[in-house]
CSV table of C-alpha atoms and ligand atoms in Angstrom, one decimal:
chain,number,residue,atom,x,y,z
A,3,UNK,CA,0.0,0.0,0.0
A,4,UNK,CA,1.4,3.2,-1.4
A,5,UNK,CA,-0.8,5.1,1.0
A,6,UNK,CA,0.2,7.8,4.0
A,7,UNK,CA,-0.8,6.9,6.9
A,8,UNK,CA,-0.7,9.1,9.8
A,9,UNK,CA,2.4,7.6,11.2
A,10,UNK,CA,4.2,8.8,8.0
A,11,UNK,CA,3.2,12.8,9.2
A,12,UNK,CA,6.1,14.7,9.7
A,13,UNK,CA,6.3,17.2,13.2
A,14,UNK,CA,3.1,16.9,14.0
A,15,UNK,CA,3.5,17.7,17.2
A,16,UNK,CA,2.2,20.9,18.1
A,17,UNK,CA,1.3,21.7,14.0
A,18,UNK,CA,-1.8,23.0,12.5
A,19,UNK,CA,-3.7,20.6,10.7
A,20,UNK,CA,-6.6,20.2,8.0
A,21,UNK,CA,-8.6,17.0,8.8
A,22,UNK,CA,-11.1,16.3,5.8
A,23,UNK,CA,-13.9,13.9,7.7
A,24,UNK,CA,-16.7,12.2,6.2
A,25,UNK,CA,-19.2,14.1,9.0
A,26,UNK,CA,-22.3,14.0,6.9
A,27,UNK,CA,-24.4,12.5,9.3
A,28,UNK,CA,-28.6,12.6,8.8
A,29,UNK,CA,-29.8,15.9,10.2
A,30,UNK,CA,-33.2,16.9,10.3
A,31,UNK,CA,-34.3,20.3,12.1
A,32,UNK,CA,-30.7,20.2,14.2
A,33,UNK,CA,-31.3,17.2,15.2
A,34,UNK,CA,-28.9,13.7,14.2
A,35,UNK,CA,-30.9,11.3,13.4
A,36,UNK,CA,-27.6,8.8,13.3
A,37,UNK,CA,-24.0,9.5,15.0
A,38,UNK,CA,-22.7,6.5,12.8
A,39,UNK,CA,-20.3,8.6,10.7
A,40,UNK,CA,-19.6,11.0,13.8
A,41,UNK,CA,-18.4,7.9,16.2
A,42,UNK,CA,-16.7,6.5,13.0
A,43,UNK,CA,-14.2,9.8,12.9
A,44,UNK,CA,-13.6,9.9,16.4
A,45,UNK,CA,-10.3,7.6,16.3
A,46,UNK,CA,-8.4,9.6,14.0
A,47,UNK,CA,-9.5,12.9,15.9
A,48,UNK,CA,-8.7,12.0,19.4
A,49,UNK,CA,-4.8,10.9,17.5
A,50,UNK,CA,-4.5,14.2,16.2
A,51,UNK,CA,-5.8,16.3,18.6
A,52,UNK,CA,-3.6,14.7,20.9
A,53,UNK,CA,-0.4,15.9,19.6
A,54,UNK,CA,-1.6,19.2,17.1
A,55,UNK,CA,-1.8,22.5,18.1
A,56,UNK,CA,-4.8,22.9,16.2
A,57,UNK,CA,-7.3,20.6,14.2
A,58,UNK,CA,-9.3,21.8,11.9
A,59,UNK,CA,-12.0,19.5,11.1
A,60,UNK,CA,-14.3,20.2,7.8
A,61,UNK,CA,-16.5,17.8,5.8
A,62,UNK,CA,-19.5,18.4,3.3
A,63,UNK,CA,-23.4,17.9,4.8
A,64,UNK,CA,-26.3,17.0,2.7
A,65,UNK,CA,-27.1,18.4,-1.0
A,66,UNK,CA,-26.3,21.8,-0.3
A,67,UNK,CA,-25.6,23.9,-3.7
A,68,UNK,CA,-22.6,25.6,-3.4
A,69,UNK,CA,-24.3,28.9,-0.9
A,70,UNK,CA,-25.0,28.8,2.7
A,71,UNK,CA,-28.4,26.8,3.7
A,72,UNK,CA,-29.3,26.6,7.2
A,73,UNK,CA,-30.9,23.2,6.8
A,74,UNK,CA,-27.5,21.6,5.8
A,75,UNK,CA,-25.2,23.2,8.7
A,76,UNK,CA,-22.4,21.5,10.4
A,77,UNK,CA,-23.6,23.6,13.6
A,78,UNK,CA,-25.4,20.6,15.4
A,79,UNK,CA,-22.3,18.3,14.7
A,80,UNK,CA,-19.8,20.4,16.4
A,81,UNK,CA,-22.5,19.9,19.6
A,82,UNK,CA,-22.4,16.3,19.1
A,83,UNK,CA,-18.5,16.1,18.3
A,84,UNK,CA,-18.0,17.9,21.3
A,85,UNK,CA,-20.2,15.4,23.4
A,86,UNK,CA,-18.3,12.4,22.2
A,87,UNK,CA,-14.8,14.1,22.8
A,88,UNK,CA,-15.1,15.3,25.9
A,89,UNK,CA,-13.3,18.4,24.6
A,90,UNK,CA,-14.3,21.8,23.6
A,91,UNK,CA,-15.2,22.1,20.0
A,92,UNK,CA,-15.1,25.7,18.2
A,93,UNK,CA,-17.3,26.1,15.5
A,94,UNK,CA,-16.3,28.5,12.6
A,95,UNK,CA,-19.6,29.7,10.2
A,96,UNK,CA,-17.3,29.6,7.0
A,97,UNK,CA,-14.8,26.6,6.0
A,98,UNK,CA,-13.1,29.5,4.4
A,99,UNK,CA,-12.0,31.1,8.0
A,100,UNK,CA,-9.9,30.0,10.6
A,101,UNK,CA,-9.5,31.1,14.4
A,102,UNK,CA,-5.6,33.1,14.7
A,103,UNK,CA,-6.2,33.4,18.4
A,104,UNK,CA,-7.0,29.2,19.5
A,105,UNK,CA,-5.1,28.3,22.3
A,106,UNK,CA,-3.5,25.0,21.7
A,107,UNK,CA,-4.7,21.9,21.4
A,108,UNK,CA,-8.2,23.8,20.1
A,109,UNK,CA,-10.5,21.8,17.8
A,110,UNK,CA,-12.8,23.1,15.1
A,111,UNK,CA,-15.1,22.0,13.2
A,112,UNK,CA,-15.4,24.4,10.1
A,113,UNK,CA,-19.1,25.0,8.5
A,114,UNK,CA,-20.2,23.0,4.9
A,115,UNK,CA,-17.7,23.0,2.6
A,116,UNK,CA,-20.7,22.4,0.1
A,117,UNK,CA,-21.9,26.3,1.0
A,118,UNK,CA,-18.9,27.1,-1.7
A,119,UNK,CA,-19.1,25.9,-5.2
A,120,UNK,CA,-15.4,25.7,-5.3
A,121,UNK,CA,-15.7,22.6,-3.4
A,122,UNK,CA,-17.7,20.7,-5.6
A,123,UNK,CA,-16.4,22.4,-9.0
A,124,UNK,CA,-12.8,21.0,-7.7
A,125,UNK,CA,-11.3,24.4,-8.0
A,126,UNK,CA,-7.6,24.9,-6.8
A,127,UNK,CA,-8.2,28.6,-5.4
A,128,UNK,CA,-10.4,27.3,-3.5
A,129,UNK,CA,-8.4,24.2,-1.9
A,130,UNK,CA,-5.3,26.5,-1.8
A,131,UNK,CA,-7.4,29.0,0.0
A,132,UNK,CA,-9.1,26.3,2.5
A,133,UNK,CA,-5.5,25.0,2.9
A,134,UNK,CA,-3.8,28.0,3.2
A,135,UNK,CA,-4.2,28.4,7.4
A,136,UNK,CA,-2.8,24.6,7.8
A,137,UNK,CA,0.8,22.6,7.8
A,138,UNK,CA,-0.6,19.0,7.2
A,139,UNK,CA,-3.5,17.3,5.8
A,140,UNK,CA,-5.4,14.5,6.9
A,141,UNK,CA,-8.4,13.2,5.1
A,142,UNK,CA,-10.4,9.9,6.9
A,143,UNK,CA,-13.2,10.2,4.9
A,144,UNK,CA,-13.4,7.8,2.8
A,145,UNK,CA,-17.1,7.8,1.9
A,146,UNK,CA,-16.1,10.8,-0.9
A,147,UNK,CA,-13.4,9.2,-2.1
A,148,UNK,CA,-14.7,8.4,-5.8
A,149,UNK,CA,-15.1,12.1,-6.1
A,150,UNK,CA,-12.6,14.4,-7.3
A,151,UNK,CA,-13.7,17.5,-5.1
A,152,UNK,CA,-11.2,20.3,-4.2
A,153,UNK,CA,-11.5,19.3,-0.4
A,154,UNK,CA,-10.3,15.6,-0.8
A,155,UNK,CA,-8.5,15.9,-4.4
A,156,UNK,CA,-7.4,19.8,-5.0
A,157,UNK,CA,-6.4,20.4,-1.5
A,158,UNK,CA,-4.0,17.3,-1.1
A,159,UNK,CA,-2.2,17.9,-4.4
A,160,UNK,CA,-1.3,20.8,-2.6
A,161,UNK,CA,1.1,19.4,0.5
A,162,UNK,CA,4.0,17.6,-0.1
A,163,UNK,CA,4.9,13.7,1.0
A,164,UNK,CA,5.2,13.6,4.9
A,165,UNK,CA,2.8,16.2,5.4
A,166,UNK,CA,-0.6,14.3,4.2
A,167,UNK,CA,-1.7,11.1,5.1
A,168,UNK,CA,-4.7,8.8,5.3
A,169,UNK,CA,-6.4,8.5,8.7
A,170,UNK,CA,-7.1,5.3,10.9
A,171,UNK,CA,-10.7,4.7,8.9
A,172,UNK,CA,-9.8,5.3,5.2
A,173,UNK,CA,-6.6,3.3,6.1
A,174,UNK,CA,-8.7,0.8,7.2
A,175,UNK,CA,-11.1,0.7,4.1
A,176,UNK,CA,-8.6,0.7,1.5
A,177,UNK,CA,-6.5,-2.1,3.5
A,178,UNK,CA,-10.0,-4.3,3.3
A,179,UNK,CA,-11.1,-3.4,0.1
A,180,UNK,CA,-7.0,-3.8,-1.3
A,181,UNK,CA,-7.7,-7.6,0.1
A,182,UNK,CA,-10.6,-7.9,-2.2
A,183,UNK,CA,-9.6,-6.1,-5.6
A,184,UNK,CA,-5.6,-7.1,-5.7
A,185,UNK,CA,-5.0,-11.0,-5.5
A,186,UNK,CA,-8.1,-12.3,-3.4
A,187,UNK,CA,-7.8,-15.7,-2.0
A,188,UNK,CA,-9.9,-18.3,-3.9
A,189,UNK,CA,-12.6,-19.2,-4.2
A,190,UNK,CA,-13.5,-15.3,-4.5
A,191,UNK,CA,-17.1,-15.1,-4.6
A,192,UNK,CA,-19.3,-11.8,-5.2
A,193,UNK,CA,-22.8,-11.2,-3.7
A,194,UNK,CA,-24.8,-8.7,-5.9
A,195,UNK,CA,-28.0,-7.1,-5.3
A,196,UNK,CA,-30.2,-4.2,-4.7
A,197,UNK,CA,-32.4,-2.2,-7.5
A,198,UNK,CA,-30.8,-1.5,-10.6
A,199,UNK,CA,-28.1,-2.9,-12.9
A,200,UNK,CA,-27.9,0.5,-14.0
A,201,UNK,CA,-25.8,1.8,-11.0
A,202,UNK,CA,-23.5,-1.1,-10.7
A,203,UNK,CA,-22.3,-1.7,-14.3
A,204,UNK,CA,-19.3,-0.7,-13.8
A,205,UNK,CA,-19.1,-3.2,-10.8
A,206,UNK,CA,-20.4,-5.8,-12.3
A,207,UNK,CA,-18.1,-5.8,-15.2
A,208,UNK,CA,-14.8,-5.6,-13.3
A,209,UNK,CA,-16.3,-8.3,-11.0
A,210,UNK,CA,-16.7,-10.7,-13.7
A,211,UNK,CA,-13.2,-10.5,-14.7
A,212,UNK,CA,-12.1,-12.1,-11.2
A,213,UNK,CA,-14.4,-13.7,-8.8
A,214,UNK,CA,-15.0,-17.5,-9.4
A,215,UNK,CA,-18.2,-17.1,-8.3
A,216,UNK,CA,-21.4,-14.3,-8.9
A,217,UNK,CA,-24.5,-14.6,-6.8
A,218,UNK,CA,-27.0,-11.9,-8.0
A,219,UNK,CA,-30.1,-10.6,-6.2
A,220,UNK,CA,-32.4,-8.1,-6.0
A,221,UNK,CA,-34.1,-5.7,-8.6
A,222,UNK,CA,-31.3,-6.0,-10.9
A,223,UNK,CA,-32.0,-10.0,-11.3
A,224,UNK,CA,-34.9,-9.3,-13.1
A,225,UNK,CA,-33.1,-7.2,-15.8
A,226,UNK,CA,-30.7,-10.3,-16.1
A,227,UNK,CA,-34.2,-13.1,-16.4
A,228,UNK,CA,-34.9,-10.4,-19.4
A,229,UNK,CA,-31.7,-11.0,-20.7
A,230,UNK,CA,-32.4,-14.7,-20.6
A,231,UNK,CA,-35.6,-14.3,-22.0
A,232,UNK,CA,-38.1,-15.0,-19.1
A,233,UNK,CA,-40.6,-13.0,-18.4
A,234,UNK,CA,-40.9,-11.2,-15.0
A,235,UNK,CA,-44.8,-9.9,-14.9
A,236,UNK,CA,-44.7,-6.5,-13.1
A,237,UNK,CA,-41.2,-6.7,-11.6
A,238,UNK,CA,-39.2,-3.6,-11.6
A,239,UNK,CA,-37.1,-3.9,-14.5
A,240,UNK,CA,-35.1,-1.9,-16.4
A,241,UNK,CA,-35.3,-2.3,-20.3
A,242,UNK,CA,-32.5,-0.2,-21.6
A,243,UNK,CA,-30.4,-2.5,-19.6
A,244,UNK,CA,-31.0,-5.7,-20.5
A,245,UNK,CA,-28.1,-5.3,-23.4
A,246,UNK,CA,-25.9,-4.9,-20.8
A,247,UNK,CA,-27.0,-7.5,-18.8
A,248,UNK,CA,-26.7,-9.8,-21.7
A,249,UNK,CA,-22.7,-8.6,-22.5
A,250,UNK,CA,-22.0,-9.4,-18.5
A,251,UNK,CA,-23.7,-12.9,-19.1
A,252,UNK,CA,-21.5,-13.7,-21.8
A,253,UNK,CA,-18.6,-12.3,-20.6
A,254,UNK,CA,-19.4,-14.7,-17.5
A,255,UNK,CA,-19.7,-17.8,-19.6
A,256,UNK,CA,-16.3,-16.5,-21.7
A,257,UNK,CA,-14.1,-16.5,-18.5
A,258,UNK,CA,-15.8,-19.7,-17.2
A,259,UNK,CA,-17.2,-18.6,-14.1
A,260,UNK,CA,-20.2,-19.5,-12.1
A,261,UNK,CA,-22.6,-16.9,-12.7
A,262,UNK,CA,-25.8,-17.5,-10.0
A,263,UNK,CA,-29.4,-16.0,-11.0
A,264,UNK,CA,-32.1,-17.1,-8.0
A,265,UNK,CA,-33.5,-20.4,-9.3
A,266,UNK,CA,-37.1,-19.5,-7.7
A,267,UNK,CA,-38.1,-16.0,-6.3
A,268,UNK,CA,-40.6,-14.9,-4.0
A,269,UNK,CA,-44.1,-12.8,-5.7
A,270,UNK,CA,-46.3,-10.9,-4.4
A,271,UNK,CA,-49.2,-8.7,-6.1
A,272,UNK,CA,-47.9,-5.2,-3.9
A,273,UNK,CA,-44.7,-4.4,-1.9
A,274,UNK,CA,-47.6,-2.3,0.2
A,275,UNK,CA,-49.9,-4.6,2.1
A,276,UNK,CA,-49.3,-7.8,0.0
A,277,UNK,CA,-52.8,-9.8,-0.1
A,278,UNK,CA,-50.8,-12.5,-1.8
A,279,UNK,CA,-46.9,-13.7,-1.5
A,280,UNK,CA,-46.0,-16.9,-3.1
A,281,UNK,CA,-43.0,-18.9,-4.4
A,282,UNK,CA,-42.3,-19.6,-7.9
A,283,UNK,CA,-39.6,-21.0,-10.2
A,284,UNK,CA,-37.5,-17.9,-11.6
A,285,UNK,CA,-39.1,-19.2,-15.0
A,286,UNK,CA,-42.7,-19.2,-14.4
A,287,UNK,CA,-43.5,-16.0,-12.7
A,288,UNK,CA,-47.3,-14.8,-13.7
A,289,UNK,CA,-47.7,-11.7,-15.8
A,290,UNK,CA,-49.8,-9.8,-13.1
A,291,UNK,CA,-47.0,-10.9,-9.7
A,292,UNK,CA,-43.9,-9.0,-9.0
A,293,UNK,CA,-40.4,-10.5,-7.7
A,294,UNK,CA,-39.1,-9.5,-4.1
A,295,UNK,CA,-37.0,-11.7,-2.7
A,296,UNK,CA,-34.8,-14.8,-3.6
A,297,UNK,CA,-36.6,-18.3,-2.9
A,298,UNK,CA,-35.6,-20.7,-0.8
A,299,UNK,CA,-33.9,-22.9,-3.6
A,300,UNK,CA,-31.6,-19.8,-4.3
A,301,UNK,CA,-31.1,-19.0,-0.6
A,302,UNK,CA,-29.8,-22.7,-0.1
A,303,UNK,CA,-27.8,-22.8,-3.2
A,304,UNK,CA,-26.1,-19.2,-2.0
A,305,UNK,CA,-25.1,-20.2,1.5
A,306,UNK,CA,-23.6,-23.7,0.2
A,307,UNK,CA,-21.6,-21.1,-2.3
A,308,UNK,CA,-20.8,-18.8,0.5
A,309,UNK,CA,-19.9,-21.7,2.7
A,310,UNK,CA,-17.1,-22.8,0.6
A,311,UNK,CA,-15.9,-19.2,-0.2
A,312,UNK,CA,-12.1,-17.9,0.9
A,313,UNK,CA,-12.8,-14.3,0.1
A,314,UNK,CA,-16.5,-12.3,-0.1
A,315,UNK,CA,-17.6,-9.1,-1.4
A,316,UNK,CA,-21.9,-7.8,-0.9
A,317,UNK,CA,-23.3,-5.0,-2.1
A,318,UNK,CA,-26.6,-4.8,-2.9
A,319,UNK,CA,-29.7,-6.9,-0.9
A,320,UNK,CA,-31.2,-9.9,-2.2
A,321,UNK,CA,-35.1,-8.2,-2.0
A,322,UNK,CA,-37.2,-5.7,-0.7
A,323,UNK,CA,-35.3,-6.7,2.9
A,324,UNK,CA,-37.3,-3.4,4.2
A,325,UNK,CA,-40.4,-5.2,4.2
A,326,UNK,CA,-40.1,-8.2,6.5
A,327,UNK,CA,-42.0,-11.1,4.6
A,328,UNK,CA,-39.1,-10.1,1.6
A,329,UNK,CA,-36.1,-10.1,3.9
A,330,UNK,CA,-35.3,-14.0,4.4
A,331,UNK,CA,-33.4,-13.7,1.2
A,332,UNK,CA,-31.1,-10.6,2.5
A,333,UNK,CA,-30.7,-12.1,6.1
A,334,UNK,CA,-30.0,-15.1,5.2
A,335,UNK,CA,-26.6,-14.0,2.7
A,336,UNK,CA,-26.0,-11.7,6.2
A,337,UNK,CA,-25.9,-14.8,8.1
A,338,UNK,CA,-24.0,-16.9,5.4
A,339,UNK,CA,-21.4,-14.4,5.3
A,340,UNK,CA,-21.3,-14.2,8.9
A,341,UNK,CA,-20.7,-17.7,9.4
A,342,UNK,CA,-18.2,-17.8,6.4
A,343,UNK,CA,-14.7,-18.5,6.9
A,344,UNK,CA,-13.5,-16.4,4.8
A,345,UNK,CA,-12.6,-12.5,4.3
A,346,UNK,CA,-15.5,-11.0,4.2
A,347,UNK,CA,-16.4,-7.1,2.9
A,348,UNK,CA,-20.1,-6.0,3.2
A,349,UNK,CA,-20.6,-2.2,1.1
A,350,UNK,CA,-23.8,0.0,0.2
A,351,UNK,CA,-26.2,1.7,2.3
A,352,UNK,CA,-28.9,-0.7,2.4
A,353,UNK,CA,-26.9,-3.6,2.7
A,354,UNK,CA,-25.3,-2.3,5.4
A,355,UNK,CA,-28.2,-1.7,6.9
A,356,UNK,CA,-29.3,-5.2,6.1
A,357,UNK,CA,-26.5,-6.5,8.2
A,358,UNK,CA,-27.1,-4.2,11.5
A,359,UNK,CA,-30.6,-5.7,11.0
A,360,UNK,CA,-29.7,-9.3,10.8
A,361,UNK,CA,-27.8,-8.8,13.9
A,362,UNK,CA,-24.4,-9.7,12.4
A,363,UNK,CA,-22.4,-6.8,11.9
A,364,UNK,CA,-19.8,-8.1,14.3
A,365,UNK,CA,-18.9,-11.2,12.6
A,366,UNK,CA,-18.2,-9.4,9.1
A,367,UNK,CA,-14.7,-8.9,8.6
A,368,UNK,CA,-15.1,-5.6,7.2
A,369,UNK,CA,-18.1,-3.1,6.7
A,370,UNK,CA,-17.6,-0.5,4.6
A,371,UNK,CA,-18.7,3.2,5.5
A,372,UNK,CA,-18.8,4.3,1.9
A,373,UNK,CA,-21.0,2.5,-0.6
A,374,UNK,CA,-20.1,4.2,-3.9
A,375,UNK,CA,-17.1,4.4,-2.8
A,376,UNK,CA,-16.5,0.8,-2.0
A,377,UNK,CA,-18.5,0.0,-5.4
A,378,UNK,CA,-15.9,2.1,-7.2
A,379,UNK,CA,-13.1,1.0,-5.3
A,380,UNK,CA,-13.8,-2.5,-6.6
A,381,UNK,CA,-13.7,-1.8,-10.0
A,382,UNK,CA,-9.9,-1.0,-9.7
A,383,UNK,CA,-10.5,2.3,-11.2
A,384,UNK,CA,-8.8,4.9,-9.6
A,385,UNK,CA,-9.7,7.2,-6.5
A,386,UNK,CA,-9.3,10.7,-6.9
A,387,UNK,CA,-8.8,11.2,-3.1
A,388,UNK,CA,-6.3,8.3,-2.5
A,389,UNK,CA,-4.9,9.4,-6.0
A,390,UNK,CA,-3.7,12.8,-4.1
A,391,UNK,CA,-2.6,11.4,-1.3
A,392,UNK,CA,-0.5,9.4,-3.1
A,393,UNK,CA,1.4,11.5,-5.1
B,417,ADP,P1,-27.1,-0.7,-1.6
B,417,ADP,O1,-27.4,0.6,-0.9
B,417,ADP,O2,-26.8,-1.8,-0.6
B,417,ADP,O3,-26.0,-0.6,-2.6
B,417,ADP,P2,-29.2,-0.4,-3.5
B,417,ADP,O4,-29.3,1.0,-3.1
B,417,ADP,O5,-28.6,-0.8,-4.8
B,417,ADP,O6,-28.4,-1.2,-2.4
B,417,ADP,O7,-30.6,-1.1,-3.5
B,417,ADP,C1,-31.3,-1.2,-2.3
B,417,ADP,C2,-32.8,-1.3,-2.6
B,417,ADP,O8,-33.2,-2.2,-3.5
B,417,ADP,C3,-33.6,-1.6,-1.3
B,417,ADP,O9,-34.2,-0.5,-0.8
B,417,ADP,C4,-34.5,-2.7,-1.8
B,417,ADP,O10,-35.9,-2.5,-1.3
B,417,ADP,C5,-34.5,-2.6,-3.3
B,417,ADP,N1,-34.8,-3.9,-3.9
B,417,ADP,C6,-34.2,-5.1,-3.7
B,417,ADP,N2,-34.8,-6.1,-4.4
B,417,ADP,C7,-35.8,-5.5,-5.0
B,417,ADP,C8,-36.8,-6.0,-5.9
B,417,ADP,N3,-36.9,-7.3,-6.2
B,417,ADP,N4,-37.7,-5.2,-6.4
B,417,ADP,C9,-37.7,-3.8,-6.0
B,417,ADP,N5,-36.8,-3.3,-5.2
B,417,ADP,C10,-35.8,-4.1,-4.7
B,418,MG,MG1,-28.6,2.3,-1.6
């Protein structure tokens, strides 16, 4: 790993530093609706406030556009950061500003860099001008990785080697996900599901290149029964993929993997108070049912896969897990994966989600805190933000 790490910081003792966190926590009306992401950075802040003489702590919130927005201020996270420190926490109203006159060992947290449209747009006057006040960089947010923005991208060009580094998390994530993408232990098996194919092509294409095994789930199986030619009645779908469902089942059969559609699915005539939920094989679902969930069949046939795996990567669940008589599908990959002996990597929102749920979070090897992130990571593409710390 060619990556900084905050051991490789130069002087840090007693310098000022820029910490880029992934603090974009759910906030409605002031209040959190999840610390997740706030606990998350808390290891890497309690390092460098220990040893800095001032931290500067910054991270985008919400969909703000580029200007100041009440609803999507920082302000209620520097209460909560300041809770879970134990340690005073100074909150500046512009990333842009600094405080000159902090005694040391001072933390802040500076406001949205989203309220500038530098931030998103990339732009170098505006890293150099957020960077300006600060001797090191740090960025632990590995959630915004994928995106080349001038707080995680712009702004690390800007220091030299030995004064930027990774912190503990995105260390972490990039040393689990590095397991997955470069030389996995075989069998490596892939577990993909949620909605669309659409938002995981790019996934699904590198995947195929190098697992020996790809379970698929979810919406995005139905795209791929097109593809074979079944019919899926009123199942979400999406037509303009099924091209490009067809070119990743070839490509399967080309390398000579094991490419897994559910044998039978679970039905139902509404996700919304179902009057009927039944079981079918994937090739005779009725023209007026919809598929949510993976069958029993499937679910057996996935945890025997699972079972024999050395390394696992999910994203995505296996049916509409938020609805409980279409969860057995998701829970039971969770459980497979959690009773797997080998390496396992769990990314994506909802999956992640589907995990905490099934009450197995602990026995995953790793859980990712960034799902498009994690999706991109596996592709092998390169990340923008570890791309600048790199170089
Ligand atoms: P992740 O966040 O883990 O990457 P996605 O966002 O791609 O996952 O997809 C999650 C959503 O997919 C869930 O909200 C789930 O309800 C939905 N989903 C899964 N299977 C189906 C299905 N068969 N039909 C409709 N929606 C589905
Ligand atoms: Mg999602």
């Amino acid at each position: 790993m060619n990556l900084p790490v905050l051991a490789d910081l130069d002087n840090v003792d007693g310098a000022r530093i820029l910490a880029r966190l992934d603090l974009n926590a759910p906030v409605r009306d002031g209040v959190i609706l999840d610390d997740t992401r706030i606990v998350a950075a808390l290891p890497t802040l309690r390092w460098l406030t220990e040893r800095a003489e001032i931290v500067a702590a910054c991270s985008h919130l919400g969909k703000a556009g580029g200007a100041p927005d009440p609803a999507f201020s920082l302000a209620p996270v520097a209460v909560a950061l300041e809770k879970a420190l134990g340690r005073p926490v100074r909150f500046i109203p512009d990333c842009l500003d600094t405080a000159n006159d902090a005694e040391p060992g001072t933390l802040l947290l500076l406001e949205n860099l989203r309220f500038h449209p530098g931030e998103k747009a990339n732009d170098p006057d505006f890293a150099a001008r957020l960077a300006e006040p600060y001797d090191h960089y740090v960025n632990d947010a590995f959630g915004t990785a994928h995106r080349a923005h001038a707080s995680v991208e712009a702004a690390a060009r800007i220091y030299p080697r030995g004064r930027k580094a990774a912190g503990f998390l995105m260390e972490r994530e990039v040393a689990a996900l590095d397991r997955v993408v470069d030389d996995p232990a075989q069998p490596f098996v892939a577990v993909v599901g949620g909605a669309k194919v659409s938002t995981k092509t790019a996934p699904l294409e590198a995947l195929v290149g190098r697992v020996s095994s790809l379970l698929i789930g979810g919406g995005m199986a139905n795209t791929f029964f097109l593809a074979q030619g079944l019919e899926v009645g009123r199942s979400l779908v999406e037509e303009e993929m099924v091209e490009t469902a067809r070119s990743v089942l070839d490509a399967a059969v080309e390398r000579g993997i094991e490419f897994v559609l559910p044998s039978d699915v679970v039905i139902t005539d509404a996700i919304d108070n179902p009057q009927q939920v039944d079981v079918v094989a994937s090739d005779t679902i009725p023209s007026d049912m919809m598929v949510v969930d993976i069958g029993p069949e499937a679910r057996a046939r996935y945890r025997e896969v699972l079972s024999l795996s050395r390394t696992v990567f999910w994203n995505g669940p296996m049916g509409v897990f938020e609805v409980a008589d279409f969860a057995a599908g998701t829970l039971a990959v969770a459980e497979a994966l959690a009773e797997s002996p080998a390496f396992t990597v769990v990314g994506g929102g909802e999956s992640v989600m589907a995990v905490r749920q099934a009450g197995v979070i602990g026995d995953i090897d790793h859980v990712s805190t960034g799902g498009g992130a994690s999706l991109q990571f596996i592709t092998g593409e390169s990340m923008p933000a570890i791309a600048a710390l790199e170089s």
